[in-house]
Amino acid sequence: MTRPWEKYKVGPTSSGALGSDSCRPLEQLYHVAHLKTAVRILEDGKIKQSLIYDKSKLNKDRILVCWLSPNFWANGSRYGNISFEFEFAPLVKHKNYYWVESINYTPDACRILITEKDYDGILERYDPTDGKGPWFFDKASNTHYWNGKYCLEFMFEQDMSLRHAIEIDFVKHHGRYCNLGFDDCKDRLDSDQKINARFISYILSNNTQLKKGLLTKENRYGIAPSNSLSDALENIVGLLYDRGKFKMIRGNLKEGDASAKTIVRSALYHRYLGDKDSFRQLAALFENIDEFTKVLKELVIEKFEIVQKNLRFLND
C-alpha cells in the first residue's frame, strides 16, 4: 500500500548527495512572526498553541497547535521578520507522529502532527525511520533529514516555551505575500532592518527577561552581541544621524544623570512604536549623541550581559 507521503520521500543520504535539495540535515526549526506577535511571544515567554484556520483537514477538530518549520525562503517569509529558532531532535523525542496532509501550495506543504496524545483511528501514524517520507530519521547515524524541495510543516500540540529556544534571528519579509493579507500588513511599510530595530528597542525599553544566548554569542573576550543584535543597534543610533553627519542635539542630560536611563528607555519605546519623531525628541534631551549612546550601551550591557569591549557601533 502506497502511503500519501511517499511522493515526498527524502533523497539519498550518501555523502555525495547530502546537502542537496532533496536531502538536507534537519537540525533546527523556526517559528517566524510579525513584530506585534513576536512581542506577545516575549511577554508570554512562549509561542502559544492556536486553532488551525486554513484549509487543513484538522481545522474543524479544535486541535490547538504551534507551527514550526525547517524552511528558509530565499525570497522572504510570508509570516514576518522575527525568527524564533529551536533544536529539532529534543522537540520530537518520545512523541507520537501523525501524517496530517499535503496542501497544494507552491511548493506542496507536507504537514506532520507531533503530539503526546493518541490519534490512532483518526490520523495515520508516520514512521520517520522507514525513509519513505519528507522527514527521515537515520537511527544508525542518529541523524534527521528532510526533503527541502517541499515545505515541511510540523504541528506541535503544545505551547513552545522560549526556554527551549536557541536563538532569535531576523529574516526578510516576502515582497508580495503575507499570511495576514498583504494590504493588512503594517510591517511591510518599514524595511526589514527597521522592524528588527523596533523589536530590539522593545526589549531594551522594559524589564523583559530573555534566556541567555538568544541574541548573543561568545568570542575570546566573552559575551558579544549576535550579528542581528549589532545590526539593530546600528539602526537605532543611526536615526540620530542626518546624511552621514551628526544631527546636533542640544539638551543638557548626561550619562550619569538620575533620569538618563528612564529617558533612553522611553525613547526606545517610541522607537518600537515606530514614532521616530518622539524618539529623536527624547534623545535631544541629551547634551549630544555620545551621551545618549553611552546610556544605550549601559542598557544593552545590563540586559544581555555583554562585555563592553564587544560592544561597538557607529560612533566608537
mmCIF file of C-alpha atoms in Angstrom:
data_model
loop_
_atom_site.group_PDB
_atom_site.id
_atom_site.type_symbol
_atom_site.label_atom_id
_atom_site.label_comp_id
_atom_site.label_asym_id
_atom_site.label_seq_id
_atom_site.Cartn_x
_atom_site.Cartn_y
_atom_site.Cartn_z
ATOM 1 C CA MET A 1 0.000 0.000 0.000
ATOM 2 C CA THR A 2 1.418 3.363 -1.024
ATOM 3 C CA ARG A 3 1.346 5.959 1.721
ATOM 4 C CA PRO A 4 0.403 9.582 0.880
ATOM 5 C CA TRP A 5 3.812 10.828 1.997
ATOM 6 C CA GLU A 6 5.909 8.584 -0.232
ATOM 7 C CA LYS A 7 5.863 11.015 -3.181
ATOM 8 C CA TYR A 8 7.803 13.442 -0.920
ATOM 9 C CA LYS A 9 10.481 10.935 0.085
ATOM 10 C CA VAL A 10 13.879 12.214 1.256
ATOM 11 C CA GLY A 11 16.611 11.673 -1.335
ATOM 12 C CA PRO A 12 19.757 9.517 -0.918
ATOM 13 C CA THR A 13 21.733 10.117 2.269
ATOM 14 C CA SER A 14 25.075 9.111 0.750
ATOM 15 C CA SER A 15 27.911 11.578 1.276
ATOM 16 C CA GLY A 16 27.718 12.734 -2.315
ATOM 17 C CA ALA A 17 24.014 13.535 -2.059
ATOM 18 C CA LEU A 18 23.985 15.248 1.331
ATOM 19 C CA GLY A 19 23.188 18.917 1.157
ATOM 20 C CA SER A 20 21.117 18.513 -1.998
ATOM 21 C CA ASP A 21 17.615 19.979 -2.034
ATOM 22 C CA SER A 22 16.057 16.569 -1.508
ATOM 23 C CA CYS A 23 18.316 15.557 1.389
ATOM 24 C CA ARG A 24 19.118 18.227 3.940
ATOM 25 C CA PRO A 25 20.147 17.689 7.566
ATOM 26 C CA LEU A 26 17.209 18.522 9.839
ATOM 27 C CA GLU A 27 18.740 20.266 12.829
ATOM 28 C CA GLN A 28 16.648 23.341 13.587
ATOM 29 C CA LEU A 29 13.053 24.503 13.354
ATOM 30 C CA TYR A 30 11.817 28.071 13.049
ATOM 31 C CA HIS A 31 8.723 29.976 14.041
ATOM 32 C CA VAL A 32 8.598 33.313 12.209
ATOM 33 C CA ALA A 33 6.319 36.123 13.407
ATOM 34 C CA HIS A 34 5.402 39.713 12.705
ATOM 35 C CA LEU A 35 6.540 42.400 15.131
ATOM 36 C CA LYS A 36 3.480 42.622 17.410
ATOM 37 C CA THR A 37 3.128 38.849 17.539
ATOM 38 C CA ALA A 38 6.826 38.469 18.360
ATOM 39 C CA VAL A 39 6.456 40.970 21.215
ATOM 40 C CA ARG A 40 3.488 38.999 22.558
ATOM 41 C CA ILE A 41 5.596 35.835 22.410
ATOM 42 C CA LEU A 42 8.237 37.598 24.516
ATOM 43 C CA GLU A 43 5.644 38.737 27.030
ATOM 44 C CA ASP A 44 4.155 35.245 27.291
ATOM 45 C CA GLY A 45 7.557 33.551 27.358
ATOM 46 C CA LYS A 46 6.245 31.045 24.844
ATOM 47 C CA ILE A 47 4.653 30.528 21.465
ATOM 48 C CA LYS A 48 1.072 29.636 22.329
ATOM 49 C CA GLN A 49 -0.940 26.939 20.620
ATOM 50 C CA SER A 50 -3.699 28.209 18.378
ATOM 51 C CA LEU A 51 -6.557 26.862 16.325
ATOM 52 C CA ILE A 52 -5.967 25.876 12.704
ATOM 53 C CA TYR A 53 -7.784 28.290 10.405
ATOM 54 C CA ASP A 54 -6.615 27.410 6.891
ATOM 55 C CA LYS A 55 -7.947 24.594 4.695
ATOM 56 C CA SER A 56 -6.323 21.872 6.807
ATOM 57 C CA LYS A 57 -8.351 18.726 7.461
ATOM 58 C CA LEU A 58 -7.898 19.455 11.192
ATOM 59 C CA ASN A 59 -9.487 22.898 11.148
ATOM 60 C CA LYS A 60 -12.791 21.501 12.493
ATOM 61 C CA ASP A 61 -11.271 19.292 15.186
ATOM 62 C CA ARG A 62 -10.470 22.109 17.637
ATOM 63 C CA ILE A 63 -6.907 20.849 17.954
ATOM 64 C CA LEU A 64 -4.541 23.581 19.133
ATOM 65 C CA VAL A 65 -1.088 23.531 17.579
ATOM 66 C CA CYS A 66 2.134 25.504 17.415
ATOM 67 C CA TRP A 67 3.662 25.715 13.936
ATOM 68 C CA LEU A 68 7.398 25.228 13.317
ATOM 69 C CA SER A 69 9.287 24.500 10.119
ATOM 70 C CA PRO A 70 12.846 23.995 8.830
ATOM 71 C CA ASN A 71 12.034 26.034 5.727
ATOM 72 C CA PHE A 72 14.059 29.106 4.861
ATOM 73 C CA TRP A 73 12.713 31.080 1.937
ATOM 74 C CA ALA A 74 15.243 32.942 -0.205
ATOM 75 C CA ASN A 75 12.569 35.419 -1.313
ATOM 76 C CA GLY A 76 11.459 36.144 2.247
ATOM 77 C CA SER A 77 8.945 34.804 4.744
ATOM 78 C CA ARG A 78 5.229 35.480 4.467
ATOM 79 C CA TYR A 79 4.973 35.171 8.263
ATOM 80 C CA GLY A 80 7.057 38.209 9.275
ATOM 81 C CA ASN A 81 10.609 39.192 10.177
ATOM 82 C CA ILE A 82 11.404 37.716 13.592
ATOM 83 C CA SER A 83 12.515 34.087 13.781
ATOM 84 C CA PHE A 84 12.442 32.034 16.979
ATOM 85 C CA GLU A 85 14.743 29.053 16.496
ATOM 86 C CA PHE A 86 14.718 25.648 18.209
ATOM 87 C CA GLU A 87 16.817 22.500 18.090
ATOM 88 C CA PHE A 88 14.799 19.805 16.334
ATOM 89 C CA ALA A 89 15.758 16.487 17.950
ATOM 90 C CA PRO A 90 14.757 17.266 21.574
ATOM 91 C CA LEU A 91 11.359 18.563 20.463
ATOM 92 C CA VAL A 92 10.312 15.298 18.811
ATOM 93 C CA LYS A 93 11.884 12.783 21.165
ATOM 94 C CA HIS A 94 9.414 10.347 22.769
ATOM 95 C CA LYS A 95 6.424 11.840 20.936
ATOM 96 C CA ASN A 96 3.809 10.406 18.598
ATOM 97 C CA TYR A 97 3.962 11.356 14.923
ATOM 98 C CA TYR A 98 0.972 11.539 12.598
ATOM 99 C CA TRP A 99 0.711 12.395 8.928
ATOM 100 C CA VAL A 100 -1.881 15.142 8.550
ATOM 101 C CA GLU A 101 -1.870 16.088 4.870
ATOM 102 C CA SER A 102 -0.123 17.712 1.971
ATOM 103 C CA ILE A 103 -1.515 21.050 0.832
ATOM 104 C CA ASN A 104 -1.286 22.085 -2.797
ATOM 105 C CA TYR A 105 0.774 25.224 -2.370
ATOM 106 C CA THR A 106 3.859 26.180 -4.391
ATOM 107 C CA PRO A 107 5.694 24.031 -3.439
ATOM 108 C CA ASP A 108 3.454 21.473 -1.699
ATOM 109 C CA ALA A 109 3.250 21.772 2.089
ATOM 110 C CA CYS A 110 3.690 18.478 3.978
ATOM 111 C CA ARG A 111 2.241 18.529 7.495
ATOM 112 C CA ILE A 112 3.096 16.229 10.373
ATOM 113 C CA LEU A 113 1.492 16.389 13.821
ATOM 114 C CA ILE A 114 3.821 15.963 16.820
ATOM 115 C CA THR A 115 1.896 15.108 19.967
ATOM 116 C CA GLU A 116 1.811 13.159 23.217
ATOM 117 C CA LYS A 117 -1.791 12.162 22.529
ATOM 118 C CA ASP A 118 -3.109 9.098 20.696
ATOM 119 C CA TYR A 119 -4.881 9.872 17.424
ATOM 120 C CA ASP A 120 -4.899 6.309 16.095
ATOM 121 C CA GLY A 121 -8.073 5.775 14.109
ATOM 122 C CA ILE A 122 -8.241 9.492 13.307
ATOM 123 C CA LEU A 123 -4.851 10.063 11.696
ATOM 124 C CA GLU A 124 -2.286 7.739 10.159
ATOM 125 C CA ARG A 125 0.897 7.214 12.158
ATOM 126 C CA TYR A 126 4.070 8.468 10.495
ATOM 127 C CA ASP A 127 7.271 6.479 10.944
ATOM 128 C CA PRO A 128 10.325 8.682 10.253
ATOM 129 C CA THR A 129 12.675 5.709 10.443
ATOM 130 C CA ASP A 130 11.407 3.946 7.304
ATOM 131 C CA GLY A 131 12.838 6.602 4.967
ATOM 132 C CA LYS A 132 9.710 6.834 2.851
ATOM 133 C CA GLY A 133 8.588 10.384 3.593
ATOM 134 C CA PRO A 134 9.756 14.021 3.723
ATOM 135 C CA TRP A 135 11.255 13.530 7.213
ATOM 136 C CA PHE A 136 13.703 10.667 7.728
ATOM 137 C CA PHE A 137 15.445 9.667 10.944
ATOM 138 C CA ASP A 138 18.535 7.540 10.318
ATOM 139 C CA LYS A 139 18.922 5.515 13.507
ATOM 140 C CA ALA A 140 22.396 4.273 12.577
ATOM 141 C CA SER A 141 23.842 7.774 12.455
ATOM 142 C CA ASN A 142 21.305 9.353 14.846
ATOM 143 C CA THR A 143 20.647 11.987 12.185
ATOM 144 C CA HIS A 144 17.444 13.596 10.944
ATOM 145 C CA TYR A 145 16.946 14.617 7.297
ATOM 146 C CA TRP A 146 14.237 16.364 5.301
ATOM 147 C CA ASN A 147 13.308 16.911 1.672
ATOM 148 C CA GLY A 148 13.912 20.603 1.064
ATOM 149 C CA LYS A 149 12.102 20.546 -2.266
ATOM 150 C CA TYR A 150 8.872 20.843 -0.318
ATOM 151 C CA CYS A 151 7.520 22.961 2.519
ATOM 152 C CA LEU A 152 7.725 20.782 5.628
ATOM 153 C CA GLU A 153 5.491 21.952 8.477
ATOM 154 C CA PHE A 154 5.414 20.446 11.965
ATOM 155 C CA MET A 155 2.279 20.977 14.021
ATOM 156 C CA PHE A 156 3.196 20.640 17.709
ATOM 157 C CA GLU A 157 0.292 20.051 20.061
ATOM 158 C CA GLN A 158 1.885 22.059 22.846
ATOM 159 C CA ASP A 159 2.984 25.555 23.748
ATOM 160 C CA MET A 160 6.610 26.171 22.763
ATOM 161 C CA SER A 161 8.481 27.721 25.693
ATOM 162 C CA LEU A 162 11.261 30.164 24.879
ATOM 163 C CA ARG A 163 13.323 28.274 27.462
ATOM 164 C CA HIS A 164 13.814 25.717 24.701
ATOM 165 C CA ALA A 165 14.747 28.290 22.047
ATOM 166 C CA ILE A 166 18.377 28.501 20.950
ATOM 167 C CA GLU A 167 18.376 31.789 19.014
ATOM 168 C CA ILE A 168 16.324 34.755 17.876
ATOM 169 C CA ASP A 169 17.200 35.919 14.383
ATOM 170 C CA PHE A 170 15.794 38.319 11.826
ATOM 171 C CA VAL A 171 14.668 37.371 8.345
ATOM 172 C CA LYS A 172 13.390 39.182 5.299
ATOM 173 C CA HIS A 173 9.653 39.600 4.812
ATOM 174 C CA HIS A 174 8.383 38.397 1.446
ATOM 175 C CA GLY A 175 7.976 41.232 -1.015
ATOM 176 C CA ARG A 176 4.495 40.241 -2.224
ATOM 177 C CA TYR A 177 2.933 37.672 0.108
ATOM 178 C CA CYS A 178 1.860 37.847 3.759
ATOM 179 C CA ASN A 179 -0.215 35.473 5.864
ATOM 180 C CA LEU A 180 -2.022 38.496 7.333
ATOM 181 C CA GLY A 181 -3.063 39.668 3.891
ATOM 182 C CA PHE A 182 -0.512 41.939 2.301
ATOM 183 C CA ASP A 183 -2.701 45.059 2.447
ATOM 184 C CA ASP A 184 -3.229 44.474 6.182
ATOM 185 C CA CYS A 185 0.465 44.020 6.984
ATOM 186 C CA LYS A 186 1.851 47.147 8.642
ATOM 187 C CA ASP A 187 5.339 45.697 8.890
ATOM 188 C CA ARG A 188 5.739 45.930 5.118
ATOM 189 C CA LEU A 189 5.719 49.744 5.435
ATOM 190 C CA ASP A 190 9.097 49.581 7.218
ATOM 191 C CA SER A 191 12.295 47.986 5.949
ATOM 192 C CA ASP A 192 13.400 44.675 7.459
ATOM 193 C CA GLN A 193 16.225 46.471 9.274
ATOM 194 C CA LYS A 194 13.840 48.957 10.868
ATOM 195 C CA ILE A 195 11.445 46.227 12.024
ATOM 196 C CA ASN A 196 14.393 44.462 13.654
ATOM 197 C CA ALA A 197 15.482 47.682 15.369
ATOM 198 C CA ARG A 198 11.954 48.193 16.686
ATOM 199 C CA PHE A 199 11.933 44.673 18.149
ATOM 200 C CA ILE A 200 15.242 45.224 19.961
ATOM 201 C CA SER A 201 14.028 48.651 21.094
ATOM 202 C CA TYR A 202 11.066 46.977 22.769
ATOM 203 C CA ILE A 203 13.308 44.511 24.597
ATOM 204 C CA LEU A 204 15.567 47.303 25.879
ATOM 205 C CA SER A 205 12.699 49.603 26.872
ATOM 206 C CA ASN A 206 11.312 47.376 29.637
ATOM 207 C CA ASN A 207 12.014 44.520 32.028
ATOM 208 C CA THR A 208 11.530 41.732 29.504
ATOM 209 C CA GLN A 209 13.601 38.719 30.565
ATOM 210 C CA LEU A 210 15.298 36.620 27.899
ATOM 211 C CA LYS A 211 17.103 33.321 28.058
ATOM 212 C CA LYS A 212 20.834 33.879 27.722
ATOM 213 C CA GLY A 213 22.257 33.352 24.272
ATOM 214 C CA LEU A 214 19.186 34.115 22.193
ATOM 215 C CA LEU A 215 20.665 37.376 20.910
ATOM 216 C CA THR A 216 24.306 36.957 21.883
ATOM 217 C CA LYS A 217 27.318 34.812 21.058
ATOM 218 C CA GLU A 218 30.677 34.032 22.628
ATOM 219 C CA ASN A 219 34.096 35.176 21.455
ATOM 220 C CA ARG A 220 37.552 35.333 23.038
ATOM 221 C CA TYR A 221 36.571 38.356 25.148
ATOM 222 C CA GLY A 222 33.318 36.871 26.461
ATOM 223 C CA ILE A 223 29.678 37.542 25.599
ATOM 224 C CA ALA A 224 29.173 39.549 22.408
ATOM 225 C CA PRO A 225 26.073 40.693 20.515
ATOM 226 C CA SER A 226 24.854 38.479 17.701
ATOM 227 C CA ASN A 227 25.102 39.943 14.230
ATOM 228 C CA SER A 228 21.365 40.580 14.298
ATOM 229 C CA LEU A 229 21.570 42.479 17.577
ATOM 230 C CA SER A 230 24.518 44.547 16.343
ATOM 231 C CA ASP A 231 22.644 45.464 13.170
ATOM 232 C CA ALA A 232 19.602 46.544 15.166
ATOM 233 C CA LEU A 233 21.685 48.749 17.473
ATOM 234 C CA GLU A 234 23.317 50.358 14.439
ATOM 235 C CA ASN A 235 19.879 51.200 13.108
ATOM 236 C CA ILE A 236 18.670 52.623 16.426
ATOM 237 C CA VAL A 237 21.606 55.009 16.758
ATOM 238 C CA GLY A 238 21.569 55.726 13.022
ATOM 239 C CA LEU A 239 18.268 57.597 13.404
ATOM 240 C CA LEU A 240 20.189 60.342 15.201
ATOM 241 C CA TYR A 241 22.342 60.987 12.142
ATOM 242 C CA ASP A 242 21.456 63.075 9.134
ATOM 243 C CA ARG A 243 23.045 62.138 5.798
ATOM 244 C CA GLY A 244 26.143 60.775 7.444
ATOM 245 C CA LYS A 245 26.681 63.849 9.662
ATOM 246 C CA PHE A 246 25.848 64.428 13.304
ATOM 247 C CA LYS A 247 22.338 65.692 13.843
ATOM 248 C CA MET A 248 23.048 68.254 16.546
ATOM 249 C CA ILE A 249 21.440 67.570 19.922
ATOM 250 C CA ARG A 250 21.353 70.423 22.413
ATOM 251 C CA GLY A 251 19.896 69.239 25.720
ATOM 252 C CA ASN A 252 21.800 69.033 28.991
ATOM 253 C CA LEU A 253 21.333 65.406 30.101
ATOM 254 C CA LYS A 254 24.479 63.322 30.613
ATOM 255 C CA GLU A 255 25.221 59.663 31.150
ATOM 256 C CA GLY A 256 25.355 59.810 34.960
ATOM 257 C CA ASP A 257 22.157 61.825 35.476
ATOM 258 C CA ALA A 258 19.444 60.150 37.540
ATOM 259 C CA SER A 259 16.831 60.295 34.779
ATOM 260 C CA ALA A 260 19.154 59.307 31.919
ATOM 261 C CA LYS A 261 18.170 55.633 31.688
ATOM 262 C CA THR A 262 14.475 56.424 32.076
ATOM 263 C CA ILE A 263 14.625 58.881 29.188
ATOM 264 C CA VAL A 264 16.505 56.420 26.958
ATOM 265 C CA ARG A 265 14.043 53.634 27.752
ATOM 266 C CA SER A 266 11.162 55.974 26.899
ATOM 267 C CA ALA A 267 12.873 56.930 23.639
ATOM 268 C CA LEU A 268 13.336 53.254 22.789
ATOM 269 C CA TYR A 269 9.678 52.504 23.458
ATOM 270 C CA HIS A 270 8.708 55.203 20.982
ATOM 271 C CA ARG A 271 11.171 53.664 18.520
ATOM 272 C CA TYR A 272 9.363 50.346 18.977
ATOM 273 C CA LEU A 273 6.056 52.074 18.240
ATOM 274 C CA GLY A 274 7.524 53.473 15.029
ATOM 275 C CA ASP A 275 7.311 57.051 16.325
ATOM 276 C CA LYS A 276 10.643 58.349 15.041
ATOM 277 C CA ASP A 277 9.937 61.985 15.868
ATOM 278 C CA SER A 278 9.294 61.285 19.555
ATOM 279 C CA PHE A 279 12.380 59.056 19.642
ATOM 280 C CA ARG A 280 14.534 61.923 18.330
ATOM 281 C CA GLN A 281 12.897 64.499 20.606
ATOM 282 C CA LEU A 282 13.631 62.441 23.708
ATOM 283 C CA ALA A 283 17.186 61.767 22.525
ATOM 284 C CA ALA A 284 17.554 65.536 22.042
ATOM 285 C CA LEU A 285 17.282 65.995 25.828
ATOM 286 C CA PHE A 286 20.876 64.746 25.992
ATOM 287 C CA GLU A 287 23.865 67.017 25.590
ATOM 288 C CA ASN A 288 24.963 65.159 22.476
ATOM 289 C CA ILE A 289 24.709 61.846 20.681
ATOM 290 C CA ASP A 290 27.662 60.415 22.580
ATOM 291 C CA GLU A 291 25.902 60.849 25.935
ATOM 292 C CA PHE A 292 22.744 59.183 24.623
ATOM 293 C CA THR A 293 24.779 56.324 23.165
ATOM 294 C CA LYS A 294 26.684 55.764 26.410
ATOM 295 C CA VAL A 295 23.413 55.212 28.263
ATOM 296 C CA LEU A 296 22.101 52.969 25.490
ATOM 297 C CA LYS A 297 25.239 50.850 25.851
ATOM 298 C CA GLU A 298 24.688 50.567 29.591
ATOM 299 C CA LEU A 299 21.185 49.232 28.969
ATOM 300 C CA VAL A 300 22.482 46.732 26.408
ATOM 301 C CA ILE A 301 25.199 45.515 28.788
ATOM 302 C CA GLU A 302 22.712 45.147 31.652
ATOM 303 C CA LYS A 303 20.131 43.327 29.526
ATOM 304 C CA PHE A 304 22.430 40.914 27.696
ATOM 305 C CA GLU A 305 25.498 40.792 29.994
ATOM 306 C CA ILE A 306 27.694 41.741 27.037
ATOM 307 C CA VAL A 307 31.355 42.514 27.660
ATOM 308 C CA GLN A 308 31.860 46.222 26.972
ATOM 309 C CA LYS A 309 34.838 45.526 24.712
ATOM 310 C CA ASN A 310 32.475 43.587 22.439
ATOM 311 C CA LEU A 311 30.003 46.442 22.117
ATOM 312 C CA ARG A 312 30.980 48.605 19.164
ATOM 313 C CA PHE A 313 28.602 50.580 16.987
ATOM 314 C CA LEU A 314 28.606 53.765 14.947
ATOM 315 C CA ASN A 315 30.448 56.492 16.800
ATOM 316 C CA ASP A 316 33.075 54.353 18.598
#
